[in-house]
Short mmCIF file of C-alpha atoms and ligand atoms in Angstrom, two decimals:
data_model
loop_
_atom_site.label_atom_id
_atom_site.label_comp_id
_atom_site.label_asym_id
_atom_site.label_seq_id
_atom_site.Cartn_x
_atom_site.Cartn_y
_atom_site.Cartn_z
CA UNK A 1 28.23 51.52 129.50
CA UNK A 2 30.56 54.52 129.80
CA UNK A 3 30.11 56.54 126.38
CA UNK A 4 33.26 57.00 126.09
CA UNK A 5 33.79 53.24 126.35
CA UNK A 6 31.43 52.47 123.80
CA UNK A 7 33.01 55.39 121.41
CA UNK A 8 36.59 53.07 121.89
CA UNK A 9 34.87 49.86 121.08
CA UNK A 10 32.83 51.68 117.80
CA UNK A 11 36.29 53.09 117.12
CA UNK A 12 38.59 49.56 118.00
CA UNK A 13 35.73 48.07 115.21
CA UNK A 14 35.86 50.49 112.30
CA UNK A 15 39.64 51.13 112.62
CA UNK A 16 41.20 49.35 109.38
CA UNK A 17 43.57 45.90 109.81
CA UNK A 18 47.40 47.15 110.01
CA UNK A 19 47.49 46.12 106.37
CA UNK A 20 44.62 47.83 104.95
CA UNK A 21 45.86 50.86 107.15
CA UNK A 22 49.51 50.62 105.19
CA UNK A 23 47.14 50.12 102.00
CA UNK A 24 45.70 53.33 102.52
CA UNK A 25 48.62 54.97 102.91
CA UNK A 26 50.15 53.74 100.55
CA UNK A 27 47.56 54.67 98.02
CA UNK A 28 47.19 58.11 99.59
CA UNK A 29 51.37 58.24 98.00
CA UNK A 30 50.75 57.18 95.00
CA UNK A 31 48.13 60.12 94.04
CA UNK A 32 50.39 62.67 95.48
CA UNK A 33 53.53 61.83 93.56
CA UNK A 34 51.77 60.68 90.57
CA UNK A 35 47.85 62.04 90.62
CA UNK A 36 47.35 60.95 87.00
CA UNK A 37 48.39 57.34 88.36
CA UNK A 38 46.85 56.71 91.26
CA UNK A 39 44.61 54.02 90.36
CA UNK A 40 47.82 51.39 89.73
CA UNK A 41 45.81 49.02 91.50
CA UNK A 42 47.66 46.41 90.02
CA UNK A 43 50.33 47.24 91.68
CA UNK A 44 48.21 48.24 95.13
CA UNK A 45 46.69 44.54 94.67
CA UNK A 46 50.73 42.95 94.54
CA UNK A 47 51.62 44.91 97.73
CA UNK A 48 48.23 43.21 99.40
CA UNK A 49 48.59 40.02 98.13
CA UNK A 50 52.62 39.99 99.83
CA UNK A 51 52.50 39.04 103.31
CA UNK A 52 55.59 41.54 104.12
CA UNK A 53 55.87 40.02 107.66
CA UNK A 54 57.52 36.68 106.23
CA UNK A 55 59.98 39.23 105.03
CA UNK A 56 61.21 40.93 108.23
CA UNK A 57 63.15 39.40 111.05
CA UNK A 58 61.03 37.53 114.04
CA UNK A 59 61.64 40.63 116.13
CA UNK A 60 60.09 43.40 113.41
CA UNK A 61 57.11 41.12 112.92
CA UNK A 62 54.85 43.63 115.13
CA UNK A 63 55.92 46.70 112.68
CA UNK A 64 55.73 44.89 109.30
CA UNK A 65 52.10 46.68 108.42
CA UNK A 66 53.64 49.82 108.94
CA UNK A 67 54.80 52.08 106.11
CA UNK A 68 58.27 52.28 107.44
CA UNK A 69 61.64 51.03 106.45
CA UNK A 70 62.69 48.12 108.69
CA UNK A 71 66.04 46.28 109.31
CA UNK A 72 66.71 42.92 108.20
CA UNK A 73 70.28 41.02 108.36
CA UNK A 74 73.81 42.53 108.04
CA UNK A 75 72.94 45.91 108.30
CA UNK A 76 70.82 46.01 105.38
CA UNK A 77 67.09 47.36 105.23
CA UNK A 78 63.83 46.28 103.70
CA UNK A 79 62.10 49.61 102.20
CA UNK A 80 58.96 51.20 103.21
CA UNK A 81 55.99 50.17 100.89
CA UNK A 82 55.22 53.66 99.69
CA UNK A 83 58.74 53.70 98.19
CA UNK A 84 58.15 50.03 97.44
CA UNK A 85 54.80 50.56 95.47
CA UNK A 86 56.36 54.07 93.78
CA UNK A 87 59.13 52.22 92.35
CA UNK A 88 57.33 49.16 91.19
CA UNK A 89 54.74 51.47 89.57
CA UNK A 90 57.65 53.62 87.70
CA UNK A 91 58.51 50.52 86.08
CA UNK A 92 55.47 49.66 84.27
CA UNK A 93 56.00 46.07 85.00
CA UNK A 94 53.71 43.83 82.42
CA UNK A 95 52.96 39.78 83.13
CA UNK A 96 56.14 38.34 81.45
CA UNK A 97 58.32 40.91 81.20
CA UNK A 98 61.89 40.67 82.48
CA UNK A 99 62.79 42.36 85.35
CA UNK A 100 66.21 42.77 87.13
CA UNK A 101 66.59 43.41 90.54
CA UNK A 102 69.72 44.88 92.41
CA UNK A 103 69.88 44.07 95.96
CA UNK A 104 67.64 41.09 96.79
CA UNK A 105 67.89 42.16 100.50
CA UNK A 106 64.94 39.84 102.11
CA UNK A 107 63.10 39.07 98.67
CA UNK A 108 60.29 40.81 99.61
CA UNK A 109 60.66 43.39 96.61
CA UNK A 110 61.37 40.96 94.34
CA UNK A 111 57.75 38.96 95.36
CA UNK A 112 55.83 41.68 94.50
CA UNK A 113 57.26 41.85 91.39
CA UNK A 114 56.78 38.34 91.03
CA UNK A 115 53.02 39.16 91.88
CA UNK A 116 52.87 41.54 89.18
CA UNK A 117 53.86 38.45 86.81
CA UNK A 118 57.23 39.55 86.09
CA UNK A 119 59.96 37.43 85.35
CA UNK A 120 62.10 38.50 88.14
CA UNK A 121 66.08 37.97 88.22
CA UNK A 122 67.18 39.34 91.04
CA UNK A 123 71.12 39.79 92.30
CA UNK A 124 71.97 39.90 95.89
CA UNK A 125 75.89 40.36 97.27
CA UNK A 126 75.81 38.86 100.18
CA UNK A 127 75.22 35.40 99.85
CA UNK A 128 74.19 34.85 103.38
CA UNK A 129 71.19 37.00 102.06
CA UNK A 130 71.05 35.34 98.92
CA UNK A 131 70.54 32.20 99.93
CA UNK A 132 67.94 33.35 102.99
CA UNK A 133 66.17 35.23 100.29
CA UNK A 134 65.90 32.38 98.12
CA UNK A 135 64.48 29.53 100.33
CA UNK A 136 62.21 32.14 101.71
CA UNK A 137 60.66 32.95 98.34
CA UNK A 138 60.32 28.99 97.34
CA UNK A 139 58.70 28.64 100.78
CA UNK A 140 55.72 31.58 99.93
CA UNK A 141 54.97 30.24 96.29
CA UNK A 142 57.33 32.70 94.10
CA UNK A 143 59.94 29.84 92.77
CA UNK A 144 60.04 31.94 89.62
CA UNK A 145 62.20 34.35 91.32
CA UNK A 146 65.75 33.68 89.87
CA UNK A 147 68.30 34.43 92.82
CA UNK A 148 71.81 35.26 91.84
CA UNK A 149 75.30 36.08 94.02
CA UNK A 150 77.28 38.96 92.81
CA UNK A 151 78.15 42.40 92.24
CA UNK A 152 74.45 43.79 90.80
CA UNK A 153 75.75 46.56 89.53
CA UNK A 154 77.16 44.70 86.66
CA UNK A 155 73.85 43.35 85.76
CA UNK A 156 73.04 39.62 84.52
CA UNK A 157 74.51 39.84 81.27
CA UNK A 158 73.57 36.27 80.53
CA UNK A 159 69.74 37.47 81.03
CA UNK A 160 70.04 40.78 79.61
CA UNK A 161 68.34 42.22 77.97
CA UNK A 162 65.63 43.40 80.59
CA UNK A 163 62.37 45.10 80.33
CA UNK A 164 62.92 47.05 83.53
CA UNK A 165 65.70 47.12 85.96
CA UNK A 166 65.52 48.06 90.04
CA UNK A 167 68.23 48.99 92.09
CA UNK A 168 67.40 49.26 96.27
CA UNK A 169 70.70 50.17 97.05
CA UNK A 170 72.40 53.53 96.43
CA UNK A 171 75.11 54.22 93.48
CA UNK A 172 77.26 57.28 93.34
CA UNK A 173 76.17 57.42 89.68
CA UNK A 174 74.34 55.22 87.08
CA UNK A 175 76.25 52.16 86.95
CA UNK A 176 77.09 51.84 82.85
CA UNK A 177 76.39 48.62 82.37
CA UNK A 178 72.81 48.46 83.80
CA UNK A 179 72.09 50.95 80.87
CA UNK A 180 73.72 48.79 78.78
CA UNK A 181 71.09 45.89 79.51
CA UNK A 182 67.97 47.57 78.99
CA UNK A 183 65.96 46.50 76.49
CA UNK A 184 64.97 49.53 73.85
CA UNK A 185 61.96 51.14 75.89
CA UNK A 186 63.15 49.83 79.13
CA UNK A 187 63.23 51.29 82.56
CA UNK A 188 65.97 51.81 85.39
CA UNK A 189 64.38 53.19 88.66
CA UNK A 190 67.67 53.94 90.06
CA UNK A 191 68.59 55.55 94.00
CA UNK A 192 71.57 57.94 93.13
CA UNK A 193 73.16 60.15 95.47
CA UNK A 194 76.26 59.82 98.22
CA UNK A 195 76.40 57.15 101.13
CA UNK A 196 74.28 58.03 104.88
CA UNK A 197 72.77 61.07 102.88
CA UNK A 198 69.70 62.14 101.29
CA UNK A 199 69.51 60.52 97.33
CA UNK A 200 67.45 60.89 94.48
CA UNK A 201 65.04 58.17 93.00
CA UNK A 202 65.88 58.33 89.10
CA UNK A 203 63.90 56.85 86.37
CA UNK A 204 66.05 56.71 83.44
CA UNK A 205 64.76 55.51 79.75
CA UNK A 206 65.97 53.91 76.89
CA UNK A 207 63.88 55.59 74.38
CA UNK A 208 63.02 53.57 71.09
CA UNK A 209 65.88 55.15 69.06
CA UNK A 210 68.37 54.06 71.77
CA UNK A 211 68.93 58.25 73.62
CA UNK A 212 68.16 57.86 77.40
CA UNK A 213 66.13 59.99 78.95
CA UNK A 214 66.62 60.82 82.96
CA UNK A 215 63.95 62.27 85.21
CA UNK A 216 64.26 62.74 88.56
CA UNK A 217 61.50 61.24 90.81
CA UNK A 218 61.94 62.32 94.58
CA UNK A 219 64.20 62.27 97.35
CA UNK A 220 65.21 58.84 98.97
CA UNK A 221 67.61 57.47 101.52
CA UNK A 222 68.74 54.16 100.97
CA UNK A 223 71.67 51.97 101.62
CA UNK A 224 75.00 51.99 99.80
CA UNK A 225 75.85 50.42 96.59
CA UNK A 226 78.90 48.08 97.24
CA UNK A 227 81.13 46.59 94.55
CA UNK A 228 82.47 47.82 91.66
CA UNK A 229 80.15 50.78 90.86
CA UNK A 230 79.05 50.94 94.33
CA UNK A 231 79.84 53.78 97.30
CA UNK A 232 83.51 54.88 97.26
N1 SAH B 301 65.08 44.95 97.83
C1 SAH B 301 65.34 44.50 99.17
C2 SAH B 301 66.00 45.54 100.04
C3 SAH B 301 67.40 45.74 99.65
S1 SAH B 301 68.49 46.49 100.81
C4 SAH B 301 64.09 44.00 99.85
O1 SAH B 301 63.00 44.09 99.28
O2 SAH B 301 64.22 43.49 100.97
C5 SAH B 301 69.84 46.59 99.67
C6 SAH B 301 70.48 45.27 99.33
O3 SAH B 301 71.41 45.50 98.29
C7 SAH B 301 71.25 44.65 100.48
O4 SAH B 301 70.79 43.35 100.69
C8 SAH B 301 72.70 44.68 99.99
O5 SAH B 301 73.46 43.58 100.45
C9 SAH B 301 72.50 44.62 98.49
N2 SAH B 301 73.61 45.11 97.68
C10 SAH B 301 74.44 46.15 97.92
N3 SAH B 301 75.31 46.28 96.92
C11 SAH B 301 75.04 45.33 96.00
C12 SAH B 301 75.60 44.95 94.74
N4 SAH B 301 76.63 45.62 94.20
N5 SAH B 301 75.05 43.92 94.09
C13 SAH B 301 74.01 43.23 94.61
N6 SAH B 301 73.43 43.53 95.80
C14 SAH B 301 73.95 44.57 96.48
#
């Protein structure tokens, strides 16, 4: 055998399955934004347990291991995983606690924070989506997931109050009433910033004597907020 065959076939048998590959990287993210954090294996262990190709349209299947945004329906876009796994691990997400989502999109954010054994209520405004969303996650096991129609960025307030709150879509600013719905000690991971332009991830807190502390995370691009506190 050629040796430069045989170093392609040693190579084609150590390389690491697409998934572990997007693992790795994803890991590799973690540390650098957050060294003291990068063992949040539980969340590393919800991203591998989520088979993100149910998530992406027939035609995207071949790219779903890849750590790269990816388009779904209308326009919209399922996030990369390293932005995925960051803002799932800035919420501190413990089994039980109640989590609102903003922007179901495909669902697939929303299963891993089902994974993570959140109660996850999670509004989507287009109900095309919605309802895709919802029979998708009752197909892969997460039935817990509570899909809603509306305008997000008003919340649930017949949930509220919420543990943690996720928006994937971008707001001009903090939409009010999100605040509003977090419980004492909750979390908003928030993309804030103008439409088709670079935004920044916010974590905001509602420390236990009710002042809210903001921090800003890292740049982001995601799409616009729509509805009442969305994009102008
Ligand atoms: N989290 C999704 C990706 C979301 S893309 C996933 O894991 O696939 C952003 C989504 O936010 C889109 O589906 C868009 O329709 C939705 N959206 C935009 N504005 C919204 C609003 N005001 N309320 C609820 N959903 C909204």
């Amino acid at each position: 055998m050629r040796w430069w065959l045989a170093l392609l076939l040693v190579a084609a048998c150590t390389a690491p399955a697409p998934q572990a590959r997007m693992m790795q990287q994803v890991a590799g993210y973690a540390r650098l934004i957050d060294p003291g954090e990068a063992d949040d294996q539980r969340v590393l262990d919800a991203l591998a347990a989520v088979p993100r190709a149910e998530f992406v349209p027939e035609e995207w299947r071949h790219a779903a291991s890849a750590d790269a945004a990816l388009p779904i329906a209308h326009g919209q876009t399922i996030s990369q995983p390293t932005i995925v796994a960051l803002m799932t691990h800035l919420l501190r997400v413990q089994p039980g606690d109640r989590v609102l989502e903003v922007g179901t999109g495909s669902g697939y954010q929303a299963a891993v924070l089902a994974a993570m054994g959140a109660r996850v209520f999670s509004v989507e405004i287009l109900p095309e989506l919605a309802r895709e969303a919802a029979a998708r996650l009752t197909r892969l096991g997460y039935a817990s997931v509570r899909v809603h129609v509306g305008d997000g960025g008003l919340g649930w307030p017949e949930e509220a109050p919420f543990d943690a709150i996720i928006v994937t879509a971008a707001a001009p600013t903090v939409p009010p009433a999100l605040v509003a719905q977090l419980k004492p000690g909750g979390r908003l991971v928030i993309p804030v910033g103008p439409r088709d332009a670079v935004q920044q991830l916010l974590l905001v807190t509602r420390e236990r004597d009710g002042r809210l502390a903001e921090q800003v995370v890292t740049d982001v691009r995601f799409v616009p907020l729509r509805g009442e506190s969305g994009q102008p």
